[in-house]
PDB file of C-alpha atoms in Angstrom:
ATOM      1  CA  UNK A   1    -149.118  56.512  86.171  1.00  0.00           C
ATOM      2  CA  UNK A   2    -149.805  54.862  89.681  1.00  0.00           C
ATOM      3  CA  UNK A   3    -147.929  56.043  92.507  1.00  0.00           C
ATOM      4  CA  UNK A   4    -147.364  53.762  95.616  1.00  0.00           C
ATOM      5  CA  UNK A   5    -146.758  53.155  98.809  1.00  0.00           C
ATOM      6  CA  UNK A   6    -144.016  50.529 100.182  1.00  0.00           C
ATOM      7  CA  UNK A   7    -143.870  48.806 103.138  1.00  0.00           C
ATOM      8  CA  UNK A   8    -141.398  46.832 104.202  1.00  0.00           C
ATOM      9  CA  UNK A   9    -142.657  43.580 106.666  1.00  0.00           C
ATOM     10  CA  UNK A  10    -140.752  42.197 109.518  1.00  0.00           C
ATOM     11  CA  UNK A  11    -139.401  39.111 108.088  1.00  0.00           C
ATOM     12  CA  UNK A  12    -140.646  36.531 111.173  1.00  0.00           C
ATOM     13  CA  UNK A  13    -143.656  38.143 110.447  1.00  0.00           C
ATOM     14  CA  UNK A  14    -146.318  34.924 109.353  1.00  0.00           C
ATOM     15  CA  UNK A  15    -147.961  36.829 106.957  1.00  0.00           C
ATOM     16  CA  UNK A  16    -147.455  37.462 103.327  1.00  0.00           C
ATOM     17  CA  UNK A  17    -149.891  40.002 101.582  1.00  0.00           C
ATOM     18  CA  UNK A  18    -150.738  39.887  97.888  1.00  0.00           C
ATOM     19  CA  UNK A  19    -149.490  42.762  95.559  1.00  0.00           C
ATOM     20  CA  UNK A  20    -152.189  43.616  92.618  1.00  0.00           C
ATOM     21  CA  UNK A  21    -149.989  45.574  90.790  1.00  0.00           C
ATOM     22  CA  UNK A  22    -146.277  45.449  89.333  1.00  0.00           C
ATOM     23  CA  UNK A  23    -143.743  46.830  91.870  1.00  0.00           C
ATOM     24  CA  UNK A  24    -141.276  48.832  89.198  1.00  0.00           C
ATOM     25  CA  UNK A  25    -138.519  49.449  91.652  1.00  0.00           C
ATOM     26  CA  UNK A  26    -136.067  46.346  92.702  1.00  0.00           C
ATOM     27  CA  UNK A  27    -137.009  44.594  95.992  1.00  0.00           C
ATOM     28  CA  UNK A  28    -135.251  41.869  97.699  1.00  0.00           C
ATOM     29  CA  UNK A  29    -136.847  38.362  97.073  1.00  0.00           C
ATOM     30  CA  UNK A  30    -136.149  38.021 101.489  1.00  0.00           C
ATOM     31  CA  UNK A  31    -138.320  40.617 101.805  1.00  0.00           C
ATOM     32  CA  UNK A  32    -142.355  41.274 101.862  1.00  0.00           C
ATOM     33  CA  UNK A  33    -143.917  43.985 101.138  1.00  0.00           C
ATOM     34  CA  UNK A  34    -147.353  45.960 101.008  1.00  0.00           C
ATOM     35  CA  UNK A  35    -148.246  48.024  98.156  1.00  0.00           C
ATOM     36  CA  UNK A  36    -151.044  49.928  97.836  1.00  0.00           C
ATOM     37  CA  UNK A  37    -151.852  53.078  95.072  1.00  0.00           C
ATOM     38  CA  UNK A  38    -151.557  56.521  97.009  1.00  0.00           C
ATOM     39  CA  UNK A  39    -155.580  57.240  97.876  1.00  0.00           C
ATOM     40  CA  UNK A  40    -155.920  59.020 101.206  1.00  0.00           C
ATOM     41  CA  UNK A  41    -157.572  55.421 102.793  1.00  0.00           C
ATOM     42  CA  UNK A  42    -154.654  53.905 101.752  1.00  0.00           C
ATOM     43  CA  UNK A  43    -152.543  56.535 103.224  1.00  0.00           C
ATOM     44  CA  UNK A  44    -154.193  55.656 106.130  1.00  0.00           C
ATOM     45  CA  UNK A  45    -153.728  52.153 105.637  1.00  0.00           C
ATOM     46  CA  UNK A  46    -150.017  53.120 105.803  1.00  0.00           C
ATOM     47  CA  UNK A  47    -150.257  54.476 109.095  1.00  0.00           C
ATOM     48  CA  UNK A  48    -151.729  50.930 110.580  1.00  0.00           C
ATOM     49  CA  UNK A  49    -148.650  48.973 108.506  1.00  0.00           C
ATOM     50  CA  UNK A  50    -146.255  51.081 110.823  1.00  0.00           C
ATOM     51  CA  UNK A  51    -147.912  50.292 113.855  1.00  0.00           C
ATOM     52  CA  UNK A  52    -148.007  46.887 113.316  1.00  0.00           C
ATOM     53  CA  UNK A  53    -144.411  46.659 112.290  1.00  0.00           C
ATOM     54  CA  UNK A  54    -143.662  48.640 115.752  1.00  0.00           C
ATOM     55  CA  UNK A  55    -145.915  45.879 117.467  1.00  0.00           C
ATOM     56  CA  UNK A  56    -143.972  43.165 115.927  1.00  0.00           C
ATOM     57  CA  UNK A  57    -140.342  44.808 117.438  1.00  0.00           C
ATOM     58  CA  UNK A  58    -141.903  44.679 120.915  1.00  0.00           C
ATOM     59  CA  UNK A  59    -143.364  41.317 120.678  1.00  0.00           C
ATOM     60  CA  UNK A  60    -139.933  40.148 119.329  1.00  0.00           C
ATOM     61  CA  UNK A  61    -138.419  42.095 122.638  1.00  0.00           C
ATOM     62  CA  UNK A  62    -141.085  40.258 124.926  1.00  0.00           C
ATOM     63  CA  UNK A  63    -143.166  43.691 125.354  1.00  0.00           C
ATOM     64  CA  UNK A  64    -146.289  42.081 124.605  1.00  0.00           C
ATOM     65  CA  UNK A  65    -148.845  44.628 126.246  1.00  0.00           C
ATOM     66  CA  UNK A  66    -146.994  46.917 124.093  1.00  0.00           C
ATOM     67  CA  UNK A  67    -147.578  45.112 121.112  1.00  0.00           C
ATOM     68  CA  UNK A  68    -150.780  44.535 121.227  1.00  0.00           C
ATOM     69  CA  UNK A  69    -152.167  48.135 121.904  1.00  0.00           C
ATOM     70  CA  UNK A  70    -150.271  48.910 118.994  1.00  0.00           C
ATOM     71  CA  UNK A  71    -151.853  45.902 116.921  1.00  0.00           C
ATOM     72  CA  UNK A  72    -155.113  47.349 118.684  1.00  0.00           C
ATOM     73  CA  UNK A  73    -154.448  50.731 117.022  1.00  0.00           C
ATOM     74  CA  UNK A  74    -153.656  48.986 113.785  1.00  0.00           C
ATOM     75  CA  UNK A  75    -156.958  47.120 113.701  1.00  0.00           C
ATOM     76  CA  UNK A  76    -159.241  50.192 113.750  1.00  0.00           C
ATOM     77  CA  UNK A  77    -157.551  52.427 110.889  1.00  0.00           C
ATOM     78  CA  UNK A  78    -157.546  49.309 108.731  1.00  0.00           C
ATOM     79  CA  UNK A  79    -161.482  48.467 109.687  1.00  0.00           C
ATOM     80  CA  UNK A  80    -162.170  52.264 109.253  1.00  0.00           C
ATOM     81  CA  UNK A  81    -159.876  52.614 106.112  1.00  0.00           C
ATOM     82  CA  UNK A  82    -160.203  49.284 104.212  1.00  0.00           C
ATOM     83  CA  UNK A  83    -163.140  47.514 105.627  1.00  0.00           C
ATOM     84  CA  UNK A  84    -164.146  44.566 108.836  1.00  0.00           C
ATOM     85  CA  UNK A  85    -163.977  42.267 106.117  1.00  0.00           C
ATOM     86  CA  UNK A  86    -161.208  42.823 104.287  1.00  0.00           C
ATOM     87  CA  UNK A  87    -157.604  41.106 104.074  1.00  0.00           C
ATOM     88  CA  UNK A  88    -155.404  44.274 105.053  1.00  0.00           C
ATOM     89  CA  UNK A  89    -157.414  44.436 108.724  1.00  0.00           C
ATOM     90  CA  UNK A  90    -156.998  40.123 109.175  1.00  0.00           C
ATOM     91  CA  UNK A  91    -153.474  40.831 109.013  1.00  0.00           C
ATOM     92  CA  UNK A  92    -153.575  43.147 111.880  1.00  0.00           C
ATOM     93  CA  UNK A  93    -156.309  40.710 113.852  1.00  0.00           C
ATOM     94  CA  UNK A  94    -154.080  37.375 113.229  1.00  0.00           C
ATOM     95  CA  UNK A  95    -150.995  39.508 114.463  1.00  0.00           C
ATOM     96  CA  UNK A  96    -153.136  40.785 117.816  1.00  0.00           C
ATOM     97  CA  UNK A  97    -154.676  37.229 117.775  1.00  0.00           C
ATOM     98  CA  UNK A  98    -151.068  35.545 118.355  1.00  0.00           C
ATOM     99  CA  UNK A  99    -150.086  38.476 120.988  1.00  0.00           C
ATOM    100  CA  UNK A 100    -153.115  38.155 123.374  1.00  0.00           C
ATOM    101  CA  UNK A 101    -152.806  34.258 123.248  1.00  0.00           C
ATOM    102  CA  UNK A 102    -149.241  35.128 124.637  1.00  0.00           C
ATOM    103  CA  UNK A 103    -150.755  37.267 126.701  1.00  0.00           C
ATOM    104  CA  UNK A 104    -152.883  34.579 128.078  1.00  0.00           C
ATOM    105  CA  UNK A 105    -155.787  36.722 126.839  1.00  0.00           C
ATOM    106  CA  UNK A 106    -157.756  33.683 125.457  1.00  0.00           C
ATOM    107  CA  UNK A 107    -161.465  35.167 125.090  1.00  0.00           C
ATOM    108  CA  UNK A 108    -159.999  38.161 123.129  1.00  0.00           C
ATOM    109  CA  UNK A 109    -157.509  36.346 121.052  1.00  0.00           C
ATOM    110  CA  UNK A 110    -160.278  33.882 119.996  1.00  0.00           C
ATOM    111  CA  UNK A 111    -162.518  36.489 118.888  1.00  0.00           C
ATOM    112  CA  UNK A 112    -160.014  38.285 116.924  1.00  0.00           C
ATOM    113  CA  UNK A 113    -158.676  35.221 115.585  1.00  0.00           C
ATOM    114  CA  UNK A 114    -162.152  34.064 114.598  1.00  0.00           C
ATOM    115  CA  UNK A 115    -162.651  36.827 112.808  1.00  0.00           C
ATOM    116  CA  UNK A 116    -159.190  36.427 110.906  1.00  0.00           C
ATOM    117  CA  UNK A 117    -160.145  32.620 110.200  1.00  0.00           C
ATOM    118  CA  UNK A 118    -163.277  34.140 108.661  1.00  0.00           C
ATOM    119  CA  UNK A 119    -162.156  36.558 106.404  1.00  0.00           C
ATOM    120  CA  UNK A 120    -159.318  34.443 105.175  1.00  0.00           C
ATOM    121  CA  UNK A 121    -161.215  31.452 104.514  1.00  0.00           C
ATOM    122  CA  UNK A 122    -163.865  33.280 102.773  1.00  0.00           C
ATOM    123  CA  UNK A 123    -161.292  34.832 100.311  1.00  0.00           C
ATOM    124  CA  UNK A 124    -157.923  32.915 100.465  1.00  0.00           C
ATOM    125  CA  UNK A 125    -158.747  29.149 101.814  1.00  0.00           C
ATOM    126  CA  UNK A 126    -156.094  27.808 100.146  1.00  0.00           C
ATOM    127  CA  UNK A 127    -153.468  30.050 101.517  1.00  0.00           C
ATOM    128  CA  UNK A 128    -150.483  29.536 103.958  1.00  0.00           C
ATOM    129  CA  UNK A 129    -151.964  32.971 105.519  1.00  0.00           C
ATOM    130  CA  UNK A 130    -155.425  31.201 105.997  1.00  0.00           C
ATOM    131  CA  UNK A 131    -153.714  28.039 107.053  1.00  0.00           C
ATOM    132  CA  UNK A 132    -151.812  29.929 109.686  1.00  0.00           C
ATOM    133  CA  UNK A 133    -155.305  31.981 111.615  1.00  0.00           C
ATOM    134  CA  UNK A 134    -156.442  28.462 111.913  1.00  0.00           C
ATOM    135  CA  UNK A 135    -153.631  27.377 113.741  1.00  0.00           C
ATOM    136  CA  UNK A 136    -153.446  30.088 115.945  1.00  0.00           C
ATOM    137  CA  UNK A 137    -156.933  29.721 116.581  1.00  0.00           C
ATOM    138  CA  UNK A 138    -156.195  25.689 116.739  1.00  0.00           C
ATOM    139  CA  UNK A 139    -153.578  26.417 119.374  1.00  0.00           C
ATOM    140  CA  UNK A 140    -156.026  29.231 121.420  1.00  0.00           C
ATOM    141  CA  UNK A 141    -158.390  26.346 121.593  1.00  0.00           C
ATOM    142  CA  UNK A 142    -155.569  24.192 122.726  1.00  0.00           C
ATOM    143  CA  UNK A 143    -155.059  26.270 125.647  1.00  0.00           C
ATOM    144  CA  UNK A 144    -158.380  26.037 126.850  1.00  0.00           C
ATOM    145  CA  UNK A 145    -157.460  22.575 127.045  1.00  0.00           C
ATOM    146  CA  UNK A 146    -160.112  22.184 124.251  1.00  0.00           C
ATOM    147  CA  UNK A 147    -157.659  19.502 122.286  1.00  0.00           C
ATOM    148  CA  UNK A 148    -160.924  18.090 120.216  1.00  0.00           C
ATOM    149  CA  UNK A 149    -162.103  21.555 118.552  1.00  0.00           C
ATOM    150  CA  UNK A 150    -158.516  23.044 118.101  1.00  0.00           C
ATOM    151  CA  UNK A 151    -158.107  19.576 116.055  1.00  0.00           C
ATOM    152  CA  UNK A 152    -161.027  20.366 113.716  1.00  0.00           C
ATOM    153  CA  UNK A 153    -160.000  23.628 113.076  1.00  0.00           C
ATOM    154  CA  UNK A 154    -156.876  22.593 111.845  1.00  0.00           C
ATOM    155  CA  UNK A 155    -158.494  19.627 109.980  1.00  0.00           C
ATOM    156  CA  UNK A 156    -160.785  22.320 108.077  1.00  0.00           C
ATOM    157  CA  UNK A 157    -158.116  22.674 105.644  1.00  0.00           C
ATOM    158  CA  UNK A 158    -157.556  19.328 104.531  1.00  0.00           C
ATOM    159  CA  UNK A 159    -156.767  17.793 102.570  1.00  0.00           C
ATOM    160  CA  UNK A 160    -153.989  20.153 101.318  1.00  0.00           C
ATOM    161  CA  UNK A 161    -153.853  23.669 103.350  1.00  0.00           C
ATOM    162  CA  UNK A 162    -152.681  22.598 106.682  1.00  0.00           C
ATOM    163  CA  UNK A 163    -149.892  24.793 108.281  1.00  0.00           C
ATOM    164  CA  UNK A 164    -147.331  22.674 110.521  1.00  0.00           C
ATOM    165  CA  UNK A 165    -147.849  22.869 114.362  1.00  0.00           C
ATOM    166  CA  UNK A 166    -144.501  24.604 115.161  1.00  0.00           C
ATOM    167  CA  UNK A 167    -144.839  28.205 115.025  1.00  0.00           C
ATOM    168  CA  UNK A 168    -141.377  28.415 113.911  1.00  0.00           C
ATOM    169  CA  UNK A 169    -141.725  26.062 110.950  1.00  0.00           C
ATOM    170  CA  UNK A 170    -140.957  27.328 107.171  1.00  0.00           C
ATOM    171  CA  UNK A 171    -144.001  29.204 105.675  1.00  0.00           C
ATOM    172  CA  UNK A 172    -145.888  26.572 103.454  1.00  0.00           C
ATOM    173  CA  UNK A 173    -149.148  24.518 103.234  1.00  0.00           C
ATOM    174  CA  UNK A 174    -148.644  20.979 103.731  1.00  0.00           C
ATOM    175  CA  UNK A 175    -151.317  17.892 102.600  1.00  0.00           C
ATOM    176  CA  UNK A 176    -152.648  15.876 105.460  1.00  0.00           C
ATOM    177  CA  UNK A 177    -151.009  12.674 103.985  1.00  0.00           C
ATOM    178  CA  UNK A 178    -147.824  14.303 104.621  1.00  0.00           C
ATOM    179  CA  UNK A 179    -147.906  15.596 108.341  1.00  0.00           C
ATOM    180  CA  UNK A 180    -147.009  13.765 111.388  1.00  0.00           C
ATOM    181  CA  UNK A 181    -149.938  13.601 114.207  1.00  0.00           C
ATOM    182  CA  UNK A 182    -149.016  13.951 118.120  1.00  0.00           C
ATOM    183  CA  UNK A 183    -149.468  10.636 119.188  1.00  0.00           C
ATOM    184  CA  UNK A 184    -150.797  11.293 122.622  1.00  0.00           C
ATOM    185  CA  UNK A 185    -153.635  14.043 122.348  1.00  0.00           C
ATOM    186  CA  UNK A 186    -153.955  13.467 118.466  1.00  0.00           C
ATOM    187  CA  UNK A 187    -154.730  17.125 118.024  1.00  0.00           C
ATOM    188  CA  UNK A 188    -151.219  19.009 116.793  1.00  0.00           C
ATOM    189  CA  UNK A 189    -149.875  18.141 113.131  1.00  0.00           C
ATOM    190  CA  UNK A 190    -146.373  18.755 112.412  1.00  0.00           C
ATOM    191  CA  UNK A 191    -144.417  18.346 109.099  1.00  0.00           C
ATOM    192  CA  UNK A 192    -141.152  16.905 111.091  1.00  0.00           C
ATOM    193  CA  UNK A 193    -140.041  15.277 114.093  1.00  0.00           C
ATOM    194  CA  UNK A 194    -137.883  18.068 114.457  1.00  0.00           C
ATOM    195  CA  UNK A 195    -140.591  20.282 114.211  1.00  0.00           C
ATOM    196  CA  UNK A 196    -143.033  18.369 116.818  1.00  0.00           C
ATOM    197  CA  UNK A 197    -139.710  18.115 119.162  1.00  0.00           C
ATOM    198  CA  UNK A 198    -139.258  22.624 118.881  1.00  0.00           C
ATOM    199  CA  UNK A 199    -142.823  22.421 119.391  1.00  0.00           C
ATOM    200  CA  UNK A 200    -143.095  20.200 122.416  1.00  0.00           C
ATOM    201  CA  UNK A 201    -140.535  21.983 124.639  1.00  0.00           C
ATOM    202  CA  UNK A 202    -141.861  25.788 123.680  1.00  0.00           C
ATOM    203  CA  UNK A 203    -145.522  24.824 123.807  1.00  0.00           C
ATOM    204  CA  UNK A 204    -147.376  21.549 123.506  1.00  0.00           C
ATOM    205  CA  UNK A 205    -146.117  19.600 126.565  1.00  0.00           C
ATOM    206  CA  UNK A 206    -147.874  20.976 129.659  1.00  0.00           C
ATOM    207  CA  UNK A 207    -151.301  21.297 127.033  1.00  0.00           C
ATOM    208  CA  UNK A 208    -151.029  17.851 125.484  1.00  0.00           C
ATOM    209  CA  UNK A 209    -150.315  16.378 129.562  1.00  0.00           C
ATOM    210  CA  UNK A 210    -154.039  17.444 129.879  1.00  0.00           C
ATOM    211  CA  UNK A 211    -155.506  15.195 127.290  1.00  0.00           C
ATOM    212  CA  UNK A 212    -157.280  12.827 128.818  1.00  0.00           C
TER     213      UNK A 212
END
């Protein structure tokens, strides 16, 4: 009989992580979760979830330095435990991706995110969690005032694995045919006006004012 290890996920987290085996105990359908069979890597492994979860409380409290040396910390035990190429450690590079581009830490929140984009699209193109690292990286890009690029990163998932412009939005995939396109810089794709408005007054106005 397996035994495993259960981690609960902070639910504004934008990730969701893929469970390989049945989960026997009851776990609300609001909640994600990692599971992974007790080895001592994965033991390990458990150590990083923790951090991260700790990085994601001081990122929601605006501790963002915080956050991402914990996210830092998270990275290495999951490259040293699970692999640079695997899908536990893009987890923890998408979340210190987000952190340092809030950090205004561009070159080091497009490498990490790079990296994320890479390992997701290699083994989960299709996914909302692969749609999401290209965002980010869309909206690093963005902040460079790089509008063109950050626009064909997003466009690498048509036509039907785009995630919506608004970091806020629902977690899904959207098709191209189905997502509005800011009509000034042309770059951002949003699946609602209510969604491009959240997005303009948090983010996108002073960075689409520099499109030329």
């Amino acid at each position: 009989m397996y035994q495993y290890l259960i981690a609960i996920i902070g639910l504004d987290c934008h990730d969701h992580v893929y469970i390989p085996q049945k989960v026997v105990h009851p776990v609300s359908p609001t909640m994600q979760v990692h599971v992974y069979p007790a080895s001592p890597n994965n033991i390990h492994g458990m150590d990083a979830v923790q951090l991260n979860n700790q990085a994601l409380t001081l990122d929601r409290r605006g501790d963002y330095a915080g956050a991402e040396k914990l996210h830092k910390q998270a990275v290495a035990i999951k490259e040293s435990s699970f692999g640079l190429d695997s899908l536990q450690t893009a987890i923890s590079l998408n979340a210190l991706g987000e952190v340092q581009l809030k950090l205004g830490k561009l070159d080091d929140a497009e490498a990490n995110l790079r990296k994320a984009v890479s390992i997701r699209n290699a083994h989960q193109f299709s996914s909302f969690d692969a749609a999401v690292s290209r965002e980010n990286l869309a909206q690093v890009l963005e902040a460079r005032g790089n509008l063109a690029e950050a626009k064909a990163v997003r466009m690498t998932g048509a036509p039907n694995a785009i995630s919506c412009g608004n970091y806020a939005c629902q977690g899904q995939t959207f098709t191209v045919d189905k997502l509005l396109l800011c009509s000034k810089c042309k770059s951002v794709l949003y699946c609602s006006k209510s969604c491009q408005g959240a997005d303009w007054k948090s983010r996108h106005k002073p960075l689409c004012k520099q499109a030329k």
